[in-house]
XYZ file of C-alpha atoms in Angstrom:
736
model
C -52.933 -7.430 -17.147
C -51.023 -9.545 -14.649
C -54.115 -11.990 -14.306
C -54.638 -12.069 -18.152
C -51.280 -12.855 -18.714
C -51.128 -15.570 -16.099
C -54.041 -17.396 -17.704
C -52.260 -16.761 -21.123
C -49.168 -18.488 -19.463
C -50.912 -21.325 -17.814
C -52.911 -21.602 -21.254
C -49.624 -21.990 -23.313
C -48.123 -24.446 -21.108
C -51.375 -26.974 -21.162
C -52.241 -26.407 -24.980
C -48.267 -26.389 -25.499
C -48.733 -28.565 -28.565
C -51.559 -25.922 -29.964
C -49.014 -23.425 -29.370
C -45.749 -24.708 -30.677
C -47.668 -25.768 -33.558
C -48.982 -22.283 -34.552
C -45.660 -20.704 -34.331
C -43.991 -23.449 -36.479
C -46.603 -22.990 -39.201
C -46.284 -18.904 -38.933
C -42.452 -19.623 -39.503
C -42.911 -22.017 -42.476
C -45.827 -19.785 -44.164
C -43.135 -16.834 -43.529
C -40.389 -18.733 -45.023
C -42.535 -19.965 -48.104
C -43.151 -16.241 -49.017
C -39.458 -15.453 -48.546
C -38.282 -18.335 -50.760
C -40.886 -17.089 -53.759
C -39.981 -13.421 -53.509
C -37.336 -11.222 -55.579
C -34.102 -10.478 -53.406
C -34.070 -7.442 -51.694
C -31.660 -4.816 -52.996
C -30.851 -1.260 -51.891
C -33.923 0.628 -51.175
C -34.855 3.783 -53.221
C -33.845 6.792 -51.070
C -36.073 10.205 -51.048
C -36.143 13.026 -48.846
C -39.801 14.397 -49.321
C -40.024 18.254 -48.561
C -36.697 19.072 -49.212
C -35.030 21.345 -52.197
C -32.545 18.420 -53.401
C -35.574 15.939 -53.831
C -37.750 18.720 -55.571
C -35.084 19.426 -58.043
C -34.316 15.510 -58.660
C -38.223 14.811 -59.137
C -38.096 17.852 -61.687
C -35.315 16.315 -63.833
C -37.620 13.240 -64.139
C -40.398 15.451 -65.144
C -38.635 17.509 -67.610
C -36.200 15.083 -68.941
C -37.945 12.087 -69.675
C -35.653 9.103 -70.402
C -32.634 10.515 -68.805
C -32.784 7.835 -66.040
C -32.160 10.388 -63.155
C -32.743 7.546 -60.507
C -30.875 5.036 -62.613
C -27.472 3.181 -61.463
C -24.375 4.927 -62.443
C -20.964 3.496 -62.556
C -17.529 5.569 -63.061
C -14.891 3.496 -64.913
C -11.316 5.261 -63.982
C -8.340 4.422 -66.157
C -5.061 5.500 -65.262
C -1.972 5.482 -67.966
C 1.222 3.504 -66.857
C 3.886 5.236 -65.845
C 5.626 7.250 -68.573
C 2.502 7.343 -70.714
C -0.694 9.424 -71.120
C -4.141 7.901 -71.502
C -4.253 10.157 -75.203
C -1.727 7.774 -76.649
C -3.078 5.728 -79.442
C -2.726 2.568 -77.669
C -4.101 3.406 -74.563
C -6.893 5.253 -76.158
C -7.811 2.164 -78.437
C -7.999 0.239 -75.199
C -10.547 2.765 -73.465
C -12.277 2.971 -76.798
C -12.788 -0.541 -76.873
C -14.005 -0.475 -73.068
C -16.720 1.946 -73.781
C -18.088 -0.133 -76.894
C -18.549 -3.165 -74.772
C -20.180 -1.170 -71.726
C -22.559 0.631 -74.252
C -23.722 -3.011 -75.481
C -25.198 -3.771 -72.066
C -28.907 -4.462 -72.090
C -29.909 -2.117 -69.260
C -27.114 0.629 -70.191
C -28.955 4.278 -71.022
C -25.696 5.795 -72.189
C -22.046 5.473 -71.697
C -19.689 9.089 -71.962
C -16.505 9.112 -74.245
C -13.909 10.519 -72.125
C -12.206 11.991 -75.505
C -15.324 13.819 -76.082
C -16.836 14.723 -73.107
C -13.932 16.040 -71.312
C -13.331 12.997 -69.074
C -9.289 13.193 -69.300
C -7.206 15.059 -66.746
C -5.072 18.168 -67.551
C -1.779 16.348 -67.427
C -3.315 13.282 -69.327
C -2.738 10.404 -67.006
C -6.109 9.838 -65.553
C -9.543 9.416 -67.502
C -12.971 8.072 -66.792
C -16.026 7.041 -68.803
C -19.392 7.416 -67.042
C -21.900 4.775 -67.645
C -26.005 5.352 -66.489
C -27.930 2.377 -66.404
C -31.998 2.370 -67.284
C -33.044 0.784 -63.923
C -31.813 1.720 -60.063
C -29.026 -0.038 -58.252
C -31.724 -2.157 -56.368
C -33.042 -3.480 -59.976
C -29.948 -4.335 -61.854
C -29.381 -7.610 -62.736
C -26.416 -9.580 -61.622
C -25.464 -9.964 -65.417
C -25.062 -6.214 -65.565
C -22.634 -6.271 -62.956
C -20.625 -9.303 -64.613
C -20.298 -7.400 -67.784
C -18.987 -4.275 -65.988
C -16.260 -5.506 -64.381
C -15.025 -8.021 -67.208
C -14.854 -4.901 -69.543
C -12.629 -3.378 -66.800
C -10.626 -6.497 -66.634
C -10.051 -6.667 -70.454
C -8.759 -2.951 -70.112
C -6.387 -4.303 -67.163
C -5.294 -6.900 -69.037
C -4.244 -4.571 -71.964
C -1.944 -2.506 -69.205
C -4.235 -0.046 -67.783
C -5.015 0.915 -64.179
C -8.728 0.025 -63.825
C -11.101 1.143 -60.757
C -14.981 1.154 -60.908
C -16.934 3.634 -58.564
C -20.263 4.401 -58.472
C -23.478 2.566 -56.929
C -23.611 -0.111 -59.758
C -21.257 -2.402 -57.669
C -22.910 -1.850 -54.225
C -23.568 -5.415 -52.836
C -25.905 -6.648 -50.439
C -24.530 -6.061 -46.667
C -23.297 -8.703 -45.247
C -22.503 -9.477 -41.396
C -19.806 -11.726 -41.551
C -18.624 -14.412 -38.710
C -19.015 -11.909 -36.070
C -22.419 -12.241 -35.519
C -22.458 -16.169 -34.926
C -19.564 -15.229 -32.474
C -21.892 -12.748 -30.691
C -24.564 -15.574 -30.439
C -22.047 -17.827 -29.227
C -21.155 -15.113 -26.204
C -24.886 -15.197 -25.629
C -25.213 -19.083 -25.401
C -22.042 -19.066 -22.740
C -24.056 -16.438 -20.657
C -27.005 -18.142 -20.982
C -25.861 -21.379 -19.396
C -23.920 -19.578 -16.984
C -26.926 -17.504 -15.588
C -29.686 -20.073 -15.991
C -27.300 -23.065 -15.149
C -28.517 -25.505 -17.469
C -27.930 -26.272 -21.322
C -31.859 -26.955 -21.962
C -33.079 -23.562 -19.940
C -30.331 -21.590 -21.915
C -31.373 -22.893 -25.138
C -35.075 -21.913 -25.033
C -34.200 -18.045 -25.319
C -32.166 -18.899 -28.089
C -34.726 -21.001 -29.662
C -37.238 -18.691 -29.579
C -35.483 -15.402 -30.331
C -34.107 -17.422 -33.568
C -37.504 -18.216 -34.168
C -39.051 -14.784 -34.003
C -35.982 -13.174 -35.993
C -36.838 -15.875 -38.495
C -40.556 -14.766 -38.979
C -39.683 -11.385 -38.821
C -36.756 -11.690 -41.365
C -38.563 -13.716 -43.611
C -41.744 -11.330 -43.396
C -39.666 -8.561 -44.441
C -37.963 -10.390 -47.304
C -41.268 -11.624 -48.874
C -42.931 -8.171 -48.545
C -39.224 -6.189 -49.805
C -40.210 -5.784 -53.588
C -43.635 -4.806 -52.925
C -42.766 -1.982 -49.906
C -39.175 -0.946 -51.244
C -37.324 -2.599 -48.468
C -33.871 -2.342 -48.525
C -31.259 -5.327 -47.533
C -30.513 -2.787 -44.336
C -34.016 -3.330 -43.126
C -33.617 -7.003 -42.427
C -30.304 -6.566 -41.010
C -31.374 -4.115 -38.496
C -34.532 -5.724 -37.713
C -32.594 -9.203 -37.003
C -30.225 -7.105 -34.918
C -32.818 -5.706 -32.600
C -35.136 -8.867 -32.894
C -32.334 -11.007 -32.111
C -31.323 -8.992 -28.836
C -34.629 -8.281 -27.378
C -35.967 -11.749 -28.190
C -33.336 -13.398 -26.323
C -33.881 -10.884 -23.365
C -37.134 -11.219 -22.780
C -37.266 -14.906 -23.350
C -34.610 -14.776 -20.663
C -36.616 -12.523 -18.126
C -39.703 -15.174 -18.356
C -37.433 -18.232 -17.654
C -35.658 -16.768 -14.970
C -39.062 -16.082 -13.106
C -40.332 -19.152 -14.091
C -37.076 -20.919 -12.212
C -37.864 -18.243 -9.020
C -41.381 -19.572 -8.931
C -40.220 -23.264 -9.095
C -37.436 -22.337 -6.359
C -40.898 -21.137 -4.227
C -42.378 -24.594 -4.407
C -44.929 -23.899 -6.941
C -46.178 -26.554 -9.290
C -44.722 -26.223 -12.802
C -47.806 -25.155 -14.633
C -48.534 -22.813 -11.663
C -44.991 -21.041 -11.977
C -45.355 -20.595 -15.791
C -48.415 -18.905 -15.415
C -47.209 -16.489 -12.700
C -43.612 -16.072 -14.649
C -45.598 -14.764 -17.724
C -48.267 -12.679 -15.128
C -45.112 -10.852 -13.712
C -42.226 -11.097 -15.861
C -44.721 -11.154 -18.917
C -46.072 -7.899 -17.704
C -42.466 -6.259 -17.724
C -41.821 -7.597 -21.158
C -45.252 -6.366 -22.412
C -44.394 -2.729 -21.344
C -40.599 -3.102 -22.472
C -41.333 -4.106 -26.046
C -44.390 -1.341 -25.860
C -41.602 1.352 -25.105
C -39.188 -0.078 -28.080
C -42.282 -0.273 -30.383
C -43.109 3.289 -29.532
C -39.368 4.580 -29.822
C -39.028 2.395 -33.366
C -42.454 3.554 -34.966
C -41.763 7.338 -33.706
C -39.018 7.472 -36.040
C -41.590 8.148 -39.165
C -42.152 11.640 -37.659
C -38.815 12.429 -39.576
C -40.604 11.766 -43.028
C -37.710 10.154 -44.165
C -39.341 7.097 -45.965
C -36.339 4.590 -45.651
C -35.855 5.526 -42.009
C -39.851 4.914 -41.293
C -39.567 1.666 -43.151
C -36.560 0.574 -41.175
C -38.341 1.577 -37.628
C -41.620 0.022 -38.444
C -40.079 -3.225 -39.433
C -37.678 -3.384 -36.363
C -40.926 -2.486 -34.171
C -42.818 -5.739 -35.734
C -39.926 -7.835 -35.080
C -39.830 -6.752 -31.432
C -43.777 -7.359 -31.274
C -42.938 -10.772 -32.426
C -40.540 -11.095 -29.785
C -42.878 -9.938 -27.083
C -45.517 -12.678 -28.211
C -43.194 -15.376 -28.551
C -42.140 -14.805 -25.042
C -45.488 -14.529 -23.538
C -46.844 -17.940 -25.516
C -43.855 -19.776 -26.852
C -41.726 -19.981 -23.761
C -44.399 -21.394 -21.381
C -45.341 -23.953 -24.191
C -41.556 -25.093 -24.294
C -41.240 -25.112 -20.613
C -44.140 -27.495 -20.671
C -41.931 -29.822 -23.128
C -38.715 -29.375 -20.762
C -40.852 -30.717 -17.754
C -38.173 -31.299 -14.772
C -35.426 -30.892 -17.074
C -35.654 -27.141 -16.195
C -34.817 -26.439 -12.515
C -35.745 -24.274 -9.675
C -33.461 -21.167 -9.192
C -30.279 -21.984 -7.372
C -29.792 -25.422 -8.743
C -27.999 -26.092 -11.784
C -27.585 -29.303 -13.814
C -25.162 -32.090 -12.736
C -23.227 -31.231 -16.135
C -22.495 -27.931 -14.467
C -21.696 -28.821 -11.348
C -25.074 -29.358 -9.409
C -25.562 -30.750 -6.053
C -21.945 -29.649 -4.808
C -22.032 -26.830 -2.067
C -25.263 -25.205 -3.312
C -27.131 -24.948 -0.224
C -24.203 -23.040 1.548
C -23.693 -20.935 -1.522
C -27.443 -20.014 -1.592
C -27.204 -19.051 2.164
C -24.669 -16.114 0.950
C -25.600 -12.848 -0.280
C -25.467 -12.737 -3.969
C -23.343 -10.035 -6.314
C -26.565 -7.545 -6.735
C -27.418 -7.716 -2.922
C -23.567 -6.904 -2.158
C -23.728 -3.881 -4.900
C -27.061 -2.549 -4.046
C -26.250 -2.455 -0.418
C -22.748 -0.793 -1.216
C -24.818 2.036 -3.459
C -27.637 2.573 -0.897
C -24.887 3.419 1.897
C -23.267 5.617 -0.663
C -25.643 7.264 -2.975
C -24.317 10.640 -3.604
C -20.833 9.462 -4.262
C -22.129 6.760 -6.655
C -24.696 9.225 -8.368
C -21.912 11.921 -9.015
C -19.255 9.468 -10.242
C -21.863 7.976 -12.967
C -22.962 11.469 -13.769
C -19.483 12.485 -14.141
C -18.275 9.612 -15.947
C -20.816 9.441 -18.549
C -20.459 13.565 -19.199
C -16.934 12.978 -20.066
C -18.064 10.261 -22.528
C -20.481 12.609 -23.880
C -17.795 15.294 -24.438
C -16.745 14.089 -28.183
C -20.672 14.404 -29.062
C -20.493 18.188 -29.237
C -18.021 17.387 -32.282
C -20.623 15.516 -34.228
C -20.600 15.883 -38.057
C -23.389 14.351 -40.278
C -22.760 12.973 -43.782
C -24.117 10.412 -46.200
C -21.288 7.747 -47.171
C -19.918 7.614 -50.481
C -16.930 5.900 -52.124
C -14.553 7.853 -50.114
C -15.950 6.207 -47.037
C -15.152 2.664 -48.661
C -12.314 0.860 -47.348
C -9.211 1.271 -49.401
C -9.409 -2.431 -50.367
C -12.273 -1.834 -52.518
C -12.323 -0.592 -56.573
C -14.931 2.058 -55.500
C -12.480 3.292 -52.938
C -9.368 3.240 -55.375
C -11.437 4.908 -58.231
C -12.513 7.608 -55.906
C -9.029 8.575 -55.121
C -7.942 8.146 -58.714
C -10.535 10.936 -59.764
C -9.489 12.938 -56.697
C -5.900 12.782 -58.034
C -6.501 13.708 -61.811
C -9.534 16.131 -61.405
C -9.363 17.354 -57.797
C -11.333 16.466 -54.589
C -14.656 18.335 -55.591
C -14.917 16.010 -58.867
C -16.203 13.167 -56.448
C -19.088 15.319 -55.503
C -20.638 17.571 -58.212
C -23.233 19.857 -57.485
C -26.354 19.858 -60.186
C -28.210 23.017 -60.447
C -31.445 22.804 -62.087
C -33.026 26.110 -63.590
C -36.628 25.667 -63.818
C -37.669 28.868 -66.544
C -40.898 27.841 -67.343
C -42.569 30.661 -65.933
C -39.958 32.866 -67.419
C -40.247 35.334 -70.322
C -36.487 34.384 -71.914
C -35.374 31.016 -70.437
C -32.212 31.233 -72.504
C -31.263 34.796 -70.831
C -31.957 32.767 -67.477
C -30.043 30.115 -68.148
C -27.143 32.325 -69.173
C -27.526 34.768 -66.093
C -27.210 31.492 -63.800
C -24.174 30.188 -65.510
C -22.366 33.527 -65.141
C -23.526 34.174 -61.401
C -22.621 30.336 -60.574
C -19.045 31.011 -61.987
C -18.615 34.356 -59.692
C -18.818 32.316 -56.604
C -16.073 31.391 -54.563
C -14.631 27.715 -54.276
C -15.913 26.811 -57.677
C -13.249 25.098 -59.765
C -15.313 24.363 -62.960
C -18.968 25.184 -64.495
C -20.183 22.890 -67.186
C -22.496 25.356 -69.716
C -26.091 24.855 -69.267
C -27.722 21.794 -71.143
C -31.678 22.868 -71.810
C -34.038 20.165 -72.215
C -36.272 19.512 -75.389
C -38.679 21.811 -74.250
C -36.191 24.577 -73.588
C -37.768 25.536 -70.581
C -35.345 23.714 -67.951
C -31.603 23.366 -67.888
C -29.189 21.817 -65.479
C -25.582 23.271 -64.986
C -23.135 20.942 -63.432
C -20.780 22.708 -60.766
C -17.512 21.262 -59.472
C -16.445 22.332 -56.206
C -12.783 22.738 -55.270
C -13.352 21.074 -51.959
C -14.337 17.114 -51.227
C -17.860 16.511 -50.743
C -17.983 16.277 -47.054
C -16.190 19.605 -46.293
C -17.675 22.591 -44.966
C -16.303 24.653 -47.841
C -18.278 22.626 -50.429
C -21.835 23.275 -47.723
C -21.229 26.694 -47.941
C -21.216 26.421 -51.752
C -24.246 24.794 -51.613
C -25.735 27.860 -49.772
C -24.140 30.299 -51.755
C -25.706 29.042 -54.751
C -29.247 28.914 -53.552
C -28.958 32.396 -52.167
C -28.012 33.357 -55.896
C -30.932 31.354 -56.642
C -33.337 33.615 -54.773
C -32.117 36.762 -56.228
C -32.983 35.136 -59.706
C -36.063 34.163 -58.569
C -36.799 37.520 -57.638
C -35.617 39.307 -61.024
C -37.004 36.526 -63.582
C -39.536 34.198 -61.939
C -37.319 31.339 -62.441
C -36.335 28.940 -59.574
C -32.702 27.420 -59.380
C -32.502 24.394 -57.058
C -29.588 22.483 -56.369
C -29.288 18.636 -55.988
C -26.917 15.778 -56.303
C -25.316 13.780 -53.344
C -23.913 16.784 -51.450
C -26.852 18.644 -51.556
C -28.869 15.685 -50.471
C -26.400 15.117 -47.333
C -26.820 18.744 -46.440
C -30.782 18.619 -46.738
C -30.832 15.327 -44.940
C -28.609 16.624 -42.144
C -30.996 19.632 -42.134
C -34.124 17.256 -41.752
C -32.868 15.151 -39.255
C -31.940 18.257 -36.984
C -35.284 19.970 -37.539
C -36.876 16.243 -36.517
C -34.853 15.241 -33.559
C -36.613 17.545 -30.830
C -39.965 16.789 -31.983
C -39.201 13.128 -32.208
C -37.419 13.003 -28.755
C -40.726 15.240 -27.414
C -43.419 12.407 -28.907
C -41.274 9.346 -27.961
C -40.101 10.395 -24.347
C -43.452 12.022 -23.781
C -45.612 8.846 -24.743
C -42.764 6.639 -22.815
C -43.222 8.686 -19.848
C -46.829 8.466 -19.753
C -46.342 4.808 -20.234
C -44.176 4.445 -17.375
C -46.414 6.351 -15.039
C -49.168 4.138 -15.454
C -46.455 1.431 -14.921
C -44.558 2.490 -11.596
C -47.339 4.869 -10.638
C -44.652 7.417 -9.932
C -43.837 10.906 -11.230
C -40.034 10.679 -10.220
C -39.030 7.504 -11.464
C -40.129 8.064 -15.197
C -38.729 11.315 -15.001
C -35.401 9.660 -13.849
C -35.682 7.051 -16.475
C -35.886 9.553 -18.966
C -32.953 11.558 -17.673
C -30.828 8.493 -17.423
C -31.453 7.673 -21.012
C -29.835 11.314 -22.378
C -26.962 10.779 -20.350
C -26.524 7.302 -21.953
C -27.442 8.176 -25.484
C -25.123 11.462 -25.174
C -22.181 9.012 -24.030
C -22.642 6.718 -26.340
C -22.784 9.124 -29.472
C -19.548 10.537 -27.677
C -18.111 7.214 -28.050
C -19.006 6.970 -31.639
C -17.642 10.126 -32.715
C -14.443 9.359 -31.178
C -13.971 5.838 -32.656
C -15.545 6.999 -36.148
C -15.052 10.283 -36.618
C -11.849 11.038 -34.493
C -10.182 7.607 -35.160
C -9.519 6.572 -31.577
C -8.997 2.617 -31.614
C -9.847 2.618 -35.146
C -7.584 -0.288 -35.569
C -8.957 -2.182 -32.905
C -12.552 -1.741 -34.289
C -11.643 -2.207 -38.004
C -12.529 1.420 -39.083
C -10.189 1.867 -42.222
C -11.573 5.171 -42.939
C -12.834 8.134 -40.391
C -15.193 11.093 -41.819
C -18.619 12.386 -40.871
C -21.111 10.160 -39.150
C -24.140 8.741 -41.370
C -26.642 11.312 -41.246
C -29.573 9.037 -39.912
C -27.344 7.084 -37.517
C -27.934 9.124 -34.697
C -31.714 9.687 -34.597
C -31.907 5.791 -35.237
C -29.800 5.109 -32.484
C -31.737 7.507 -30.037
C -34.968 5.633 -30.996
C -33.497 1.952 -30.076
C -31.278 3.318 -27.500
C -34.420 4.699 -25.825
C -36.641 1.533 -25.893
C -33.745 -0.871 -24.631
C -32.983 1.737 -21.969
C -36.547 1.444 -20.797
C -36.439 -2.395 -20.925
C -33.854 -2.306 -18.104
C -35.694 0.293 -16.262
C -38.971 -1.679 -16.149
C -37.163 -5.047 -15.584
C -34.925 -3.841 -12.615
C -37.690 -1.208 -11.163
C -40.738 -3.391 -11.222
C -38.939 -5.711 -8.805
C -37.816 -2.785 -6.850
C -41.645 -1.579 -6.683
C -42.893 -5.205 -5.945
C -40.762 -5.187 -2.758
C -41.969 -1.960 -2.086
C -45.850 -2.457 -2.295
C -45.069 -5.644 -0.272
C -44.356 -3.594 2.528
C -40.623 -3.098 2.513
C -38.683 -0.079 2.916
C -37.393 1.978 0.198
C -33.705 1.207 0.805
C -34.474 -2.164 1.429
C -36.418 -2.841 -1.560
C -33.653 -1.593 -3.623
C -31.844 -4.293 -2.225
C -34.342 -6.832 -2.594
C -35.029 -5.709 -6.164
C -31.267 -6.273 -7.086
C -31.206 -9.618 -5.137
C -33.685 -10.882 -7.563
C -32.929 -9.425 -10.714
C -29.435 -7.782 -10.829
C -27.811 -11.173 -12.272
C -30.497 -11.432 -15.056
C -30.512 -7.962 -15.985
C -26.564 -8.120 -16.203
C -26.832 -11.234 -18.317
C -29.321 -9.530 -20.307
C -27.058 -6.705 -21.186
C -23.885 -8.655 -21.751
C -26.193 -10.791 -24.329
C -27.289 -7.938 -26.023
C -23.905 -6.333 -26.061
C -22.618 -9.375 -27.477
C -25.220 -9.699 -30.067
C -24.977 -5.867 -31.382
C -21.368 -6.342 -31.254
C -21.481 -8.892 -33.867
C -22.552 -6.552 -36.291
C -19.568 -4.597 -36.322
C -18.164 -6.902 -38.814
C -21.139 -6.099 -41.445
C -19.905 -4.655 -44.920
C -22.605 -1.726 -44.544
C -21.046 1.124 -42.865
C -24.322 2.389 -41.182
C -24.702 -0.764 -39.776
C -21.287 -0.954 -38.266
C -21.867 2.215 -36.470
C -25.359 1.176 -35.422
C -23.948 -2.069 -34.169
C -21.064 -0.224 -32.097
C -23.349 2.353 -30.989
C -25.736 0.356 -29.671
C -23.398 -2.379 -27.851
C -21.727 0.670 -25.983
C -25.234 2.651 -24.964
C -26.378 -0.956 -23.677
C -23.200 -0.761 -21.826
C -23.377 2.820 -20.574
C -26.940 2.598 -19.719
C -27.335 -1.226 -18.112
C -24.324 -0.543 -15.828
C -23.786 2.836 -14.894
C -27.023 4.158 -15.232
C -29.464 1.427 -14.280
C -27.122 -0.359 -12.096
C -25.700 2.766 -10.377
C -27.461 5.670 -10.941
C -30.913 4.481 -10.510
C -30.531 2.707 -7.119
C -28.465 5.664 -5.886
C -31.200 8.326 -6.668
C -33.875 5.717 -5.262
C -31.967 5.381 -2.115
C -31.632 9.370 -2.024
C -35.482 10.005 -2.919
C -36.871 7.123 -0.302
C -40.613 7.178 -0.198
C -40.658 10.405 -2.730
C -39.771 8.265 -5.322
C -43.101 6.525 -5.171
C -45.447 9.918 -4.911
C -48.234 10.192 -7.243
C -50.687 12.507 -6.715
C -54.122 11.476 -5.479
C -56.049 12.598 -8.000
C -53.777 11.068 -10.669
C -53.699 7.557 -9.159
C -57.613 7.541 -8.928
C -57.108 8.206 -12.801
C -54.720 5.905 -13.886
C -55.733 2.384 -14.925
C -54.202 -0.566 -12.450
C -51.867 -2.453 -14.754
C -50.839 -4.707 -11.752
C -47.157 -5.155 -13.493
C -46.168 -6.181 -9.788
C -48.548 -9.451 -10.246
C -50.168 -8.024 -6.671
C -53.813 -9.752 -7.817
C -52.097 -13.095 -8.308
C -52.033 -13.330 -4.825
C -55.656 -14.126 -4.896
C -55.157 -17.100 -7.279
C -54.302 -20.375 -5.602
C -54.148 -23.440 -8.306
C -57.153 -22.831 -10.592
C -57.668 -25.859 -12.922
C -59.698 -24.172 -15.651
C -57.695 -20.938 -16.275
C -57.475 -22.261 -19.911
C -61.304 -22.351 -20.325
C -61.768 -18.955 -19.084
C -58.899 -17.359 -21.408
C -60.852 -19.119 -24.493
C -63.733 -17.502 -23.411
C -62.127 -13.838 -23.149
């Protein structure tokens, strides 16, 4: 591995024009594809294998033309103080609005509030439901504009009008905070690398990699049904790892220059050593992201694969484009320890280089008091993880929107006029195709549901044209995300089991609340298999990298600590409301169902990044003959500064996405930033050296039979010691 990457680095350095042209051409090709592709919207959401999805599919089959997957909107009207919606003037205004909405080219149907029971008991609030023939992803902008225009006309007539539903869902925006995060990353790079040019290389290559990845996702969005959130998450992860991977290669290049090597040789050795760590770190991230497919939720699978592809691009760029750009930079990228004159180079540099750096001093402290540091780190992360025990999962609805949005105000008006459960109606689908008397089954189901607790209203069964299937709309007495409503869903399903036993008819529950319950259950069931798969594969990979049993085991346990602590922080802020004002959280509530498992996958990959980068340096010192504790100090002397910078950069990039308009992106950005904080600075910088100091030589123990069976991937670059300064490595690479 190290020898091949060494040759690749030298080849890219020598053939820099060819390599640079290749990546520029790839970026242009992806950009052209994106420019000609239709814009991404919100990906279709399905959860195969669940009752809610089965009922949804049955609706599409038995009620053709009902637009079961079409976009919806609820236009909510409130009369001025002292008036009612049944007053003649207000009634005429609503009728004009309904007529205007019904004329839309994509509108399937509009319900009149005065004919469909859409007026509250006190007469103060009414609503009209609009169903479109196409999904929210496919809805044309003219249809959204017509909806808003109709609402504004009613406002001009004196009514309070708000709009809920998914018809107004906008493409998520990340805002200016992302640019601030990149700015912080640039400052950290300049401080770490001591040169504006050297600092610019990781930023440039990361932007190229993310540009290729996001442009490719945009080009394929319509074909593969990729939502706008997919590209945002891919850019978040790709930008963070792209900067970090390039930083490690550039830092190692400068270290090789400081040892007196020629620039081409230094580039080859940087790619052969740091590049090997980049490859295996990238593999762990890819495994974690692709492993999300075991959950069998298509949207989650697509997000994971898209992000994994962006990470793979970042790895390839770090191995090829970085050494090519280093060739262009020439002497303007200085050896480690030297700064450019602009940043104070040449003033006291020799005396400063002789002093132990912060990494050396910190590692020396930890190896002297390993037990105390270990206990403090474990107890601290354990305390941070306590809120995770109260984790509640849910799917976002209009109730989780900021109070400044029309969707949230419409949600609140409906709750005020019709009760909190009105925003989360349950749709019960009765399939009586195999029953002898479908009408009797529909009546029995209607009566049994009415007899259940926590039910406010049950609409009469609505059969299809064939008369073999019917829908029953149930209004709970509690809000959609409450435990009471969840219990009601289970009660209806239990009653349905009894009806099936008596009549052979199937009773299925769907709707947003039922979908939420099924998603949460599916994710809970998938979490253990996912962890076993991802952690197991990465554990085997790390055994090959470190040739040790205990080091990979320690890495996995450290990951569990950091991810639980990060989940605890997410619960404390987004569910409990701690520091909500500082984080811009306007509404607390359940954590989005897919967020924890997605965060687990990403955090695991990133945690292994720092493990590989840090511990390979420690192992490199150990295999070169240093004692275990001294190897820890040596590893920190060369890698702590860079790992710290990489962690700060990654935190800044992730934190930049907290300003996104999408609730899931906000949560993931915050969760990943906190997870990197815990994992890099507590687990990898404190717990890892403490454990290695306590274990001593036992940390690197590997059974002899396993040592013989494992391939030697040579991450430390041991084989490179045989290389002097070969002249024809690029020719050898071409032959390979």
